[in-house]
Protein backbone atom coordinates (compact mmCIF):
# COMPACT_ATOMS: atom_id res chain seq x y z
CA UNK A 1 0.00 0.00 0.00
CA UNK A 2 2.79 2.60 0.68
CA UNK A 3 3.98 2.08 -2.89
CA UNK A 4 0.50 2.79 -4.18
CA UNK A 5 0.25 6.09 -2.29
CA UNK A 6 3.77 7.04 -3.40
CA UNK A 7 2.84 6.48 -7.03
CA UNK A 8 -0.38 8.42 -6.57
CA UNK A 9 1.57 11.32 -5.07
CA UNK A 10 4.08 11.32 -7.92
CA UNK A 11 1.26 11.18 -10.44
CA UNK A 12 -0.38 14.19 -8.79
CA UNK A 13 2.89 16.14 -8.99
CA UNK A 14 3.15 15.45 -12.70
CA UNK A 15 -0.40 16.63 -13.22
CA UNK A 16 0.23 19.89 -11.38
CA UNK A 17 3.28 20.64 -13.55
CA UNK A 18 1.77 19.62 -16.86
CA UNK A 19 0.95 23.13 -18.17
CA UNK A 20 3.58 24.44 -20.56
CA UNK A 21 4.25 28.11 -21.26
CA UNK A 22 6.93 27.53 -23.87
CA UNK A 23 6.93 30.37 -26.43
CA UNK A 24 9.30 31.86 -28.95
CA UNK A 25 12.17 29.53 -28.00
CA UNK A 26 12.76 28.38 -31.56
CA UNK A 27 12.46 31.80 -33.20
CA UNK A 28 15.52 33.35 -34.89
CA UNK A 29 17.82 30.41 -34.11
CA UNK A 30 20.74 29.84 -36.44
CA UNK A 31 23.72 27.51 -36.34
CA UNK A 32 26.25 30.06 -37.56
CA UNK A 33 26.10 33.47 -35.95
CA UNK A 34 26.04 36.35 -38.42
CA UNK A 35 28.51 39.14 -37.85
CA UNK A 36 27.50 42.77 -37.92
CA UNK A 37 28.77 44.42 -41.10
CA UNK A 38 27.87 48.01 -40.29
CA UNK A 39 30.59 50.57 -40.98
CA UNK A 40 31.91 53.12 -38.53
CA UNK A 41 30.01 55.81 -40.38
CA UNK A 42 26.78 53.85 -40.02
CA UNK A 43 27.44 53.49 -36.30
CA UNK A 44 28.14 57.20 -35.93
CA UNK A 45 24.87 58.07 -37.71
CA UNK A 46 22.80 55.31 -36.11
CA UNK A 47 19.32 56.49 -35.17
CA UNK A 48 19.37 59.48 -37.56
CA UNK A 49 16.49 58.23 -39.66
CA UNK A 50 15.94 59.87 -43.05
CA UNK A 51 12.38 60.52 -44.15
CA UNK A 52 10.98 58.24 -46.85
CA UNK A 53 7.85 58.16 -49.00
CA UNK A 54 4.75 56.95 -47.13
CA UNK A 55 6.11 58.18 -43.81
CA UNK A 56 3.62 59.99 -41.60
CA UNK A 57 4.73 63.36 -40.22
CA UNK A 58 3.20 65.27 -37.34
CA UNK A 59 3.81 68.99 -37.82
CA UNK A 60 2.81 71.97 -35.68
CA UNK A 61 3.83 75.53 -34.99
CA UNK A 62 4.60 75.93 -31.30
CA UNK A 63 4.24 79.72 -31.56
CA UNK A 64 0.61 79.60 -32.67
CA UNK A 65 -2.56 78.38 -31.00
CA UNK A 66 -3.81 77.24 -34.40
CA UNK A 67 -2.50 74.30 -36.32
CA UNK A 68 -0.63 74.87 -39.58
CA UNK A 69 -3.53 73.40 -41.53
CA UNK A 70 -5.71 76.38 -40.45
CA UNK A 71 -3.50 78.95 -42.18
CA UNK A 72 -4.97 80.51 -45.29
CA UNK A 73 -2.80 79.92 -48.40
CA UNK A 74 -3.81 83.30 -49.84
CA UNK A 75 -2.63 85.34 -46.88
CA UNK A 76 0.98 86.50 -46.66
CA UNK A 77 2.85 88.09 -43.80
CA UNK A 78 0.60 86.49 -41.19
CA UNK A 79 1.58 87.44 -37.67
CA UNK A 80 1.80 84.45 -35.34
CA UNK A 81 -0.11 84.59 -32.06
CA UNK A 82 0.48 82.50 -28.96
CA UNK A 83 -2.21 81.49 -26.51
CA UNK A 84 -0.65 79.66 -23.52
CA UNK A 85 -3.95 78.19 -22.29
CA UNK A 86 -4.87 76.65 -25.63
CA UNK A 87 -3.71 73.08 -26.11
CA UNK A 88 -2.54 72.59 -29.67
CA UNK A 89 -3.04 69.34 -31.55
CA UNK A 90 -0.58 68.45 -34.29
CA UNK A 91 -1.93 67.34 -37.66
CA UNK A 92 -0.57 64.39 -39.62
CA UNK A 93 0.84 64.73 -43.13
CA UNK A 94 1.65 61.87 -45.48
CA UNK A 95 4.89 61.93 -47.43
CA UNK A 96 3.87 61.17 -51.00
CA UNK A 97 5.67 58.79 -53.36
CA UNK A 98 7.49 61.75 -54.93
CA UNK A 99 9.00 62.58 -51.52
CA UNK A 100 6.95 65.72 -50.89
CA UNK A 101 4.48 66.70 -48.21
CA UNK A 102 1.61 69.14 -48.87
CA UNK A 103 1.58 72.05 -46.41
CA UNK A 104 -0.96 74.86 -46.37
CA UNK A 105 0.54 78.12 -47.57
CA UNK A 106 3.64 76.44 -48.96
CA UNK A 107 2.33 73.81 -51.34
CA UNK A 108 4.43 70.69 -51.78
CA UNK A 109 7.70 70.64 -49.85
CA UNK A 110 10.37 68.02 -50.59
CA UNK A 111 11.34 66.25 -47.36
CA UNK A 112 12.40 62.76 -48.45
CA UNK A 113 16.03 62.09 -47.61
CA UNK A 114 16.09 64.63 -44.78
CA UNK A 115 16.44 63.82 -41.10
CA UNK A 116 13.67 64.94 -38.78
CA UNK A 117 15.70 67.95 -37.65
CA UNK A 118 16.61 68.92 -41.22
CA UNK A 119 12.97 68.75 -42.32
CA UNK A 120 11.95 70.73 -39.27
CA UNK A 121 14.40 73.55 -40.08
CA UNK A 122 13.49 73.58 -43.77
CA UNK A 123 9.76 73.93 -43.07
CA UNK A 124 10.43 76.52 -40.37
CA UNK A 125 12.56 78.62 -42.75
CA UNK A 126 9.94 78.45 -45.51
CA UNK A 127 7.13 79.57 -43.20
CA UNK A 128 9.29 82.33 -41.75
CA UNK A 129 10.13 83.63 -45.23
CA UNK A 130 6.57 83.97 -46.55
CA UNK A 131 3.92 83.42 -43.89
CA UNK A 132 4.85 83.47 -40.21
CA UNK A 133 6.82 85.68 -37.88
CA UNK A 134 9.36 83.71 -35.85
CA UNK A 135 7.68 80.30 -36.14
CA UNK A 136 8.86 77.38 -34.04
CA UNK A 137 8.10 74.28 -36.07
CA UNK A 138 8.01 70.83 -34.51
CA UNK A 139 8.18 67.72 -36.70
CA UNK A 140 7.70 64.14 -35.53
CA UNK A 141 7.81 60.94 -37.59
CA UNK A 142 4.97 58.92 -36.11
CA UNK A 143 5.10 55.64 -38.05
CA UNK A 144 8.54 54.45 -36.87
CA UNK A 145 8.52 51.35 -34.68
CA UNK A 146 10.42 48.28 -33.54
CA UNK A 147 9.02 44.83 -32.72
CA UNK A 148 9.67 42.79 -29.57
CA UNK A 149 9.43 39.01 -29.32
CA UNK A 150 10.20 36.73 -26.43
CA UNK A 151 10.75 37.49 -22.77
CA UNK A 152 9.53 41.05 -22.33
CA UNK A 153 6.38 41.94 -20.46
CA UNK A 154 4.76 43.69 -23.44
CA UNK A 155 5.82 42.03 -26.70
CA UNK A 156 4.73 43.49 -30.01
CA UNK A 157 5.28 46.81 -31.74
CA UNK A 158 6.73 49.75 -29.84
CA UNK A 159 6.91 53.22 -31.44
CA UNK A 160 10.21 55.07 -31.79
CA UNK A 161 9.19 58.40 -30.32
CA UNK A 162 12.51 60.25 -30.41
CA UNK A 163 15.83 60.25 -32.21
CA UNK A 164 18.59 57.89 -31.09
CA UNK A 165 16.48 55.62 -28.91
CA UNK A 166 18.57 52.95 -27.20
CA UNK A 167 17.80 49.25 -26.71
CA UNK A 168 17.65 49.70 -22.94
CA UNK A 169 15.12 52.52 -23.26
CA UNK A 170 12.87 50.46 -25.52
CA UNK A 171 13.08 47.42 -23.25
CA UNK A 172 11.81 49.73 -20.51
CA UNK A 173 8.98 50.90 -22.78
CA UNK A 174 8.08 47.23 -23.36
CA UNK A 175 7.66 46.70 -19.63
CA UNK A 176 11.12 45.31 -18.94
CA UNK A 177 12.48 41.77 -19.06
CA UNK A 178 10.58 38.85 -17.54
CA UNK A 179 12.15 36.55 -14.96
CA UNK A 180 12.64 34.01 -17.77
CA UNK A 181 14.74 36.36 -19.89
CA UNK A 182 18.33 35.63 -20.83
CA UNK A 183 19.89 39.05 -20.54
CA UNK A 184 23.13 37.67 -21.98
CA UNK A 185 21.56 36.78 -25.32
CA UNK A 186 19.41 39.54 -26.80
CA UNK A 187 19.27 39.66 -30.59
CA UNK A 188 18.60 42.69 -32.77
CA UNK A 189 17.58 41.63 -36.29
CA UNK A 190 18.18 44.51 -38.68
CA UNK A 191 18.32 45.11 -42.42
CA UNK A 192 16.39 43.87 -45.43
CA UNK A 193 14.86 40.44 -45.90
CA UNK A 194 17.60 39.56 -48.39
CA UNK A 195 20.44 40.81 -46.23
CA UNK A 196 19.48 40.63 -42.55
CA UNK A 197 22.02 41.36 -39.83
CA UNK A 198 21.88 39.75 -36.40
CA UNK A 199 23.46 41.77 -33.60
CA UNK A 200 23.90 39.88 -30.32
CA UNK A 201 23.83 41.99 -27.17
CA UNK A 202 24.93 40.98 -23.67
CA UNK A 203 23.23 43.31 -21.20
CA UNK A 204 25.32 41.94 -18.34
CA UNK A 205 28.26 43.77 -19.93
CA UNK A 206 28.14 47.44 -19.00
CA UNK A 207 29.83 48.40 -22.27
CA UNK A 208 26.67 47.36 -24.14
CA UNK A 209 24.99 50.56 -22.96
CA UNK A 210 27.38 52.62 -25.10
CA UNK A 211 27.38 50.26 -28.07
CA UNK A 212 26.29 52.36 -31.09
CA UNK A 213 24.70 49.26 -32.64
CA UNK A 214 22.17 49.35 -29.78
CA UNK A 215 20.70 52.61 -31.07
CA UNK A 216 17.52 51.17 -32.56
CA UNK A 217 16.39 51.77 -36.12
CA UNK A 218 12.97 51.65 -37.72
CA UNK A 219 11.91 48.07 -38.43
CA UNK A 220 14.33 46.44 -35.98
CA UNK A 221 13.20 43.15 -34.45
CA UNK A 222 14.34 42.50 -30.89
CA UNK A 223 14.24 38.92 -29.65
CA UNK A 224 14.83 38.13 -25.97
CA UNK A 225 15.45 34.41 -25.47
CA UNK A 226 14.75 32.32 -22.39
CA UNK A 227 17.45 31.65 -19.83
CA UNK A 228 18.70 28.13 -19.12
CA UNK A 229 16.63 27.68 -15.99
CA UNK A 230 13.42 28.58 -17.83
CA UNK A 231 14.34 26.20 -20.68
CA UNK A 232 14.93 23.38 -18.18
CA UNK A 233 11.58 24.07 -16.56
CA UNK A 234 9.88 24.08 -19.96
CA UNK A 235 11.55 20.80 -20.89
CA UNK A 236 10.40 19.25 -17.61
CA UNK A 237 6.86 20.48 -18.18
CA UNK A 238 6.87 19.10 -21.71
CA UNK A 239 8.17 15.76 -20.47
CA UNK A 240 5.54 15.61 -17.75
CA UNK A 241 2.78 16.42 -20.25
CA UNK A 242 3.94 13.50 -22.41
CA UNK A 243 3.95 10.91 -19.62
CA UNK A 244 0.91 12.29 -17.79
CA UNK A 245 -1.63 10.07 -19.63
CA UNK A 246 0.42 6.97 -18.78
CA UNK A 247 0.67 8.00 -15.12
CA UNK A 248 -3.09 8.51 -14.97
CA UNK A 249 -3.68 5.05 -16.43
CA UNK A 250 -1.26 3.45 -13.96
CA UNK A 251 -2.80 5.30 -11.02
CA UNK A 252 -6.26 4.21 -12.08
CA UNK A 253 -5.16 0.56 -12.37
CA UNK A 254 -3.43 0.70 -8.97
CA UNK A 255 -6.55 2.13 -7.34
CA UNK A 256 -8.71 -0.56 -8.93
CA UNK A 257 -6.21 -3.24 -7.84
CA UNK A 258 -6.12 -1.90 -4.28
CA UNK A 259 -9.91 -1.84 -4.06
CA UNK A 260 -10.22 -5.34 -5.46
CA UNK A 261 -7.94 -6.76 -2.71
CA UNK A 262 -10.15 -5.46 0.08
Tab-separated table of C-alpha atoms in Angstrom:
chain	number	residue	atom	x	y	z
A	1	UNK	CA	0.000	0.000	0.000
A	2	UNK	CA	2.786	2.599	0.683
A	3	UNK	CA	3.983	2.083	-2.890
A	4	UNK	CA	0.497	2.791	-4.182
A	5	UNK	CA	0.248	6.087	-2.293
A	6	UNK	CA	3.771	7.038	-3.400
A	7	UNK	CA	2.840	6.477	-7.033
A	8	UNK	CA	-0.383	8.420	-6.569
A	9	UNK	CA	1.571	11.316	-5.068
A	10	UNK	CA	4.077	11.322	-7.924
A	11	UNK	CA	1.263	11.177	-10.441
A	12	UNK	CA	-0.379	14.188	-8.794
A	13	UNK	CA	2.891	16.144	-8.992
A	14	UNK	CA	3.155	15.455	-12.702
A	15	UNK	CA	-0.404	16.628	-13.222
A	16	UNK	CA	0.235	19.893	-11.384
A	17	UNK	CA	3.277	20.639	-13.546
A	18	UNK	CA	1.768	19.617	-16.865
A	19	UNK	CA	0.950	23.128	-18.170
A	20	UNK	CA	3.579	24.436	-20.563
A	21	UNK	CA	4.252	28.113	-21.257
A	22	UNK	CA	6.930	27.529	-23.866
A	23	UNK	CA	6.928	30.365	-26.430
A	24	UNK	CA	9.302	31.864	-28.945
A	25	UNK	CA	12.169	29.534	-27.995
A	26	UNK	CA	12.759	28.379	-31.563
A	27	UNK	CA	12.457	31.800	-33.202
A	28	UNK	CA	15.522	33.348	-34.887
A	29	UNK	CA	17.815	30.409	-34.115
A	30	UNK	CA	20.741	29.843	-36.440
A	31	UNK	CA	23.719	27.511	-36.344
A	32	UNK	CA	26.246	30.060	-37.559
A	33	UNK	CA	26.105	33.470	-35.953
A	34	UNK	CA	26.044	36.347	-38.421
A	35	UNK	CA	28.510	39.138	-37.852
A	36	UNK	CA	27.504	42.770	-37.920
A	37	UNK	CA	28.773	44.422	-41.100
A	38	UNK	CA	27.872	48.011	-40.291
A	39	UNK	CA	30.586	50.565	-40.976
A	40	UNK	CA	31.908	53.118	-38.531
A	41	UNK	CA	30.005	55.809	-40.383
A	42	UNK	CA	26.776	53.848	-40.017
A	43	UNK	CA	27.439	53.486	-36.298
A	44	UNK	CA	28.135	57.196	-35.927
A	45	UNK	CA	24.870	58.070	-37.707
A	46	UNK	CA	22.802	55.311	-36.107
A	47	UNK	CA	19.316	56.490	-35.174
A	48	UNK	CA	19.367	59.475	-37.561
A	49	UNK	CA	16.490	58.234	-39.660
A	50	UNK	CA	15.937	59.865	-43.047
A	51	UNK	CA	12.377	60.517	-44.149
A	52	UNK	CA	10.982	58.239	-46.854
A	53	UNK	CA	7.846	58.161	-48.998
A	54	UNK	CA	4.749	56.950	-47.133
A	55	UNK	CA	6.107	58.183	-43.807
A	56	UNK	CA	3.622	59.994	-41.595
A	57	UNK	CA	4.730	63.363	-40.219
A	58	UNK	CA	3.195	65.272	-37.341
A	59	UNK	CA	3.813	68.990	-37.815
A	60	UNK	CA	2.810	71.967	-35.682
A	61	UNK	CA	3.830	75.534	-34.992
A	62	UNK	CA	4.598	75.932	-31.299
A	63	UNK	CA	4.243	79.718	-31.564
A	64	UNK	CA	0.614	79.603	-32.674
A	65	UNK	CA	-2.557	78.384	-31.003
A	66	UNK	CA	-3.812	77.238	-34.400
A	67	UNK	CA	-2.498	74.300	-36.319
A	68	UNK	CA	-0.627	74.874	-39.583
A	69	UNK	CA	-3.533	73.404	-41.534
A	70	UNK	CA	-5.711	76.376	-40.453
A	71	UNK	CA	-3.503	78.953	-42.185
A	72	UNK	CA	-4.973	80.510	-45.294
A	73	UNK	CA	-2.801	79.920	-48.398
A	74	UNK	CA	-3.806	83.299	-49.844
A	75	UNK	CA	-2.626	85.340	-46.880
A	76	UNK	CA	0.979	86.498	-46.662
A	77	UNK	CA	2.852	88.088	-43.796
A	78	UNK	CA	0.600	86.487	-41.187
A	79	UNK	CA	1.580	87.435	-37.666
A	80	UNK	CA	1.798	84.454	-35.337
A	81	UNK	CA	-0.105	84.591	-32.064
A	82	UNK	CA	0.484	82.505	-28.962
A	83	UNK	CA	-2.208	81.494	-26.506
A	84	UNK	CA	-0.650	79.658	-23.518
A	85	UNK	CA	-3.947	78.188	-22.291
A	86	UNK	CA	-4.868	76.651	-25.627
A	87	UNK	CA	-3.712	73.076	-26.115
A	88	UNK	CA	-2.542	72.586	-29.669
A	89	UNK	CA	-3.043	69.343	-31.552
A	90	UNK	CA	-0.583	68.455	-34.286
A	91	UNK	CA	-1.926	67.336	-37.660
A	92	UNK	CA	-0.570	64.392	-39.615
A	93	UNK	CA	0.836	64.731	-43.127
A	94	UNK	CA	1.647	61.866	-45.475
A	95	UNK	CA	4.890	61.931	-47.430
A	96	UNK	CA	3.867	61.168	-51.004
A	97	UNK	CA	5.669	58.791	-53.357
A	98	UNK	CA	7.492	61.747	-54.928
A	99	UNK	CA	9.003	62.582	-51.518
A	100	UNK	CA	6.952	65.724	-50.895
A	101	UNK	CA	4.477	66.702	-48.208
A	102	UNK	CA	1.608	69.143	-48.869
A	103	UNK	CA	1.578	72.046	-46.414
A	104	UNK	CA	-0.956	74.855	-46.367
A	105	UNK	CA	0.540	78.121	-47.568
A	106	UNK	CA	3.639	76.435	-48.959
A	107	UNK	CA	2.331	73.807	-51.344
A	108	UNK	CA	4.434	70.686	-51.779
A	109	UNK	CA	7.695	70.641	-49.848
A	110	UNK	CA	10.366	68.022	-50.590
A	111	UNK	CA	11.339	66.255	-47.357
A	112	UNK	CA	12.403	62.762	-48.450
A	113	UNK	CA	16.034	62.092	-47.613
A	114	UNK	CA	16.087	64.628	-44.781
A	115	UNK	CA	16.436	63.823	-41.103
A	116	UNK	CA	13.666	64.937	-38.783
A	117	UNK	CA	15.704	67.951	-37.652
A	118	UNK	CA	16.614	68.915	-41.223
A	119	UNK	CA	12.973	68.745	-42.317
A	120	UNK	CA	11.951	70.728	-39.271
A	121	UNK	CA	14.397	73.547	-40.081
A	122	UNK	CA	13.486	73.582	-43.766
A	123	UNK	CA	9.760	73.933	-43.073
A	124	UNK	CA	10.433	76.519	-40.367
A	125	UNK	CA	12.558	78.622	-42.748
A	126	UNK	CA	9.939	78.454	-45.514
A	127	UNK	CA	7.127	79.574	-43.199
A	128	UNK	CA	9.294	82.334	-41.753
A	129	UNK	CA	10.129	83.629	-45.230
A	130	UNK	CA	6.572	83.965	-46.553
A	131	UNK	CA	3.917	83.420	-43.891
A	132	UNK	CA	4.850	83.470	-40.212
A	133	UNK	CA	6.822	85.683	-37.884
A	134	UNK	CA	9.360	83.708	-35.852
A	135	UNK	CA	7.683	80.301	-36.145
A	136	UNK	CA	8.863	77.378	-34.039
A	137	UNK	CA	8.101	74.277	-36.069
A	138	UNK	CA	8.010	70.828	-34.509
A	139	UNK	CA	8.176	67.723	-36.700
A	140	UNK	CA	7.702	64.142	-35.526
A	141	UNK	CA	7.807	60.941	-37.588
A	142	UNK	CA	4.974	58.919	-36.108
A	143	UNK	CA	5.099	55.642	-38.054
A	144	UNK	CA	8.536	54.447	-36.870
A	145	UNK	CA	8.520	51.350	-34.684
A	146	UNK	CA	10.423	48.279	-33.535
A	147	UNK	CA	9.020	44.835	-32.724
A	148	UNK	CA	9.671	42.792	-29.574
A	149	UNK	CA	9.432	39.008	-29.321
A	150	UNK	CA	10.203	36.731	-26.426
A	151	UNK	CA	10.752	37.488	-22.772
A	152	UNK	CA	9.535	41.053	-22.327
A	153	UNK	CA	6.377	41.942	-20.456
A	154	UNK	CA	4.756	43.691	-23.436
A	155	UNK	CA	5.816	42.026	-26.697
A	156	UNK	CA	4.725	43.485	-30.013
A	157	UNK	CA	5.275	46.813	-31.741
A	158	UNK	CA	6.727	49.752	-29.842
A	159	UNK	CA	6.909	53.222	-31.441
A	160	UNK	CA	10.208	55.069	-31.786
A	161	UNK	CA	9.193	58.402	-30.316
A	162	UNK	CA	12.506	60.249	-30.405
A	163	UNK	CA	15.825	60.249	-32.215
A	164	UNK	CA	18.593	57.892	-31.089
A	165	UNK	CA	16.479	55.619	-28.912
A	166	UNK	CA	18.569	52.947	-27.195
A	167	UNK	CA	17.802	49.254	-26.710
A	168	UNK	CA	17.650	49.701	-22.937
A	169	UNK	CA	15.121	52.522	-23.261
A	170	UNK	CA	12.868	50.462	-25.524
A	171	UNK	CA	13.077	47.421	-23.247
A	172	UNK	CA	11.815	49.727	-20.512
A	173	UNK	CA	8.982	50.897	-22.783
A	174	UNK	CA	8.084	47.227	-23.359
A	175	UNK	CA	7.664	46.697	-19.626
A	176	UNK	CA	11.123	45.310	-18.941
A	177	UNK	CA	12.484	41.773	-19.062
A	178	UNK	CA	10.585	38.853	-17.541
A	179	UNK	CA	12.154	36.551	-14.956
A	180	UNK	CA	12.639	34.013	-17.768
A	181	UNK	CA	14.742	36.358	-19.886
A	182	UNK	CA	18.333	35.625	-20.828
A	183	UNK	CA	19.894	39.054	-20.536
A	184	UNK	CA	23.135	37.675	-21.979
A	185	UNK	CA	21.563	36.776	-25.323
A	186	UNK	CA	19.411	39.536	-26.797
A	187	UNK	CA	19.271	39.656	-30.587
A	188	UNK	CA	18.596	42.690	-32.768
A	189	UNK	CA	17.576	41.630	-36.291
A	190	UNK	CA	18.179	44.507	-38.681
A	191	UNK	CA	18.321	45.106	-42.422
A	192	UNK	CA	16.391	43.871	-45.434
A	193	UNK	CA	14.864	40.438	-45.902
A	194	UNK	CA	17.595	39.562	-48.395
A	195	UNK	CA	20.441	40.807	-46.227
A	196	UNK	CA	19.484	40.631	-42.545
A	197	UNK	CA	22.016	41.363	-39.831
A	198	UNK	CA	21.880	39.754	-36.402
A	199	UNK	CA	23.465	41.767	-33.603
A	200	UNK	CA	23.905	39.884	-30.323
A	201	UNK	CA	23.833	41.992	-27.167
A	202	UNK	CA	24.931	40.983	-23.665
A	203	UNK	CA	23.232	43.311	-21.203
A	204	UNK	CA	25.320	41.936	-18.342
A	205	UNK	CA	28.261	43.771	-19.929
A	206	UNK	CA	28.136	47.440	-18.998
A	207	UNK	CA	29.833	48.403	-22.265
A	208	UNK	CA	26.674	47.356	-24.142
A	209	UNK	CA	24.994	50.564	-22.959
A	210	UNK	CA	27.375	52.622	-25.103
A	211	UNK	CA	27.378	50.258	-28.070
A	212	UNK	CA	26.293	52.364	-31.093
A	213	UNK	CA	24.701	49.263	-32.642
A	214	UNK	CA	22.172	49.348	-29.779
A	215	UNK	CA	20.701	52.606	-31.074
A	216	UNK	CA	17.521	51.173	-32.559
A	217	UNK	CA	16.386	51.773	-36.120
A	218	UNK	CA	12.969	51.654	-37.720
A	219	UNK	CA	11.911	48.069	-38.431
A	220	UNK	CA	14.334	46.444	-35.983
A	221	UNK	CA	13.202	43.148	-34.454
A	222	UNK	CA	14.340	42.500	-30.890
A	223	UNK	CA	14.243	38.923	-29.647
A	224	UNK	CA	14.833	38.127	-25.969
A	225	UNK	CA	15.455	34.412	-25.466
A	226	UNK	CA	14.746	32.319	-22.392
A	227	UNK	CA	17.445	31.651	-19.833
A	228	UNK	CA	18.700	28.126	-19.122
A	229	UNK	CA	16.628	27.683	-15.988
A	230	UNK	CA	13.416	28.585	-17.832
A	231	UNK	CA	14.337	26.204	-20.677
A	232	UNK	CA	14.932	23.377	-18.184
A	233	UNK	CA	11.577	24.067	-16.555
A	234	UNK	CA	9.877	24.078	-19.960
A	235	UNK	CA	11.551	20.797	-20.889
A	236	UNK	CA	10.400	19.248	-17.613
A	237	UNK	CA	6.861	20.477	-18.179
A	238	UNK	CA	6.867	19.098	-21.706
A	239	UNK	CA	8.167	15.761	-20.470
A	240	UNK	CA	5.539	15.608	-17.745
A	241	UNK	CA	2.781	16.423	-20.248
A	242	UNK	CA	3.941	13.499	-22.409
A	243	UNK	CA	3.952	10.911	-19.625
A	244	UNK	CA	0.914	12.292	-17.795
A	245	UNK	CA	-1.627	10.070	-19.626
A	246	UNK	CA	0.422	6.972	-18.780
A	247	UNK	CA	0.671	8.004	-15.117
A	248	UNK	CA	-3.085	8.512	-14.966
A	249	UNK	CA	-3.679	5.053	-16.431
A	250	UNK	CA	-1.255	3.448	-13.962
A	251	UNK	CA	-2.803	5.303	-11.022
A	252	UNK	CA	-6.256	4.205	-12.078
A	253	UNK	CA	-5.157	0.560	-12.374
A	254	UNK	CA	-3.431	0.704	-8.975
A	255	UNK	CA	-6.548	2.130	-7.336
A	256	UNK	CA	-8.709	-0.563	-8.926
A	257	UNK	CA	-6.210	-3.237	-7.839
A	258	UNK	CA	-6.119	-1.900	-4.284
A	259	UNK	CA	-9.907	-1.842	-4.061
A	260	UNK	CA	-10.221	-5.342	-5.460
A	261	UNK	CA	-7.943	-6.757	-2.711
A	262	UNK	CA	-10.151	-5.455	0.080
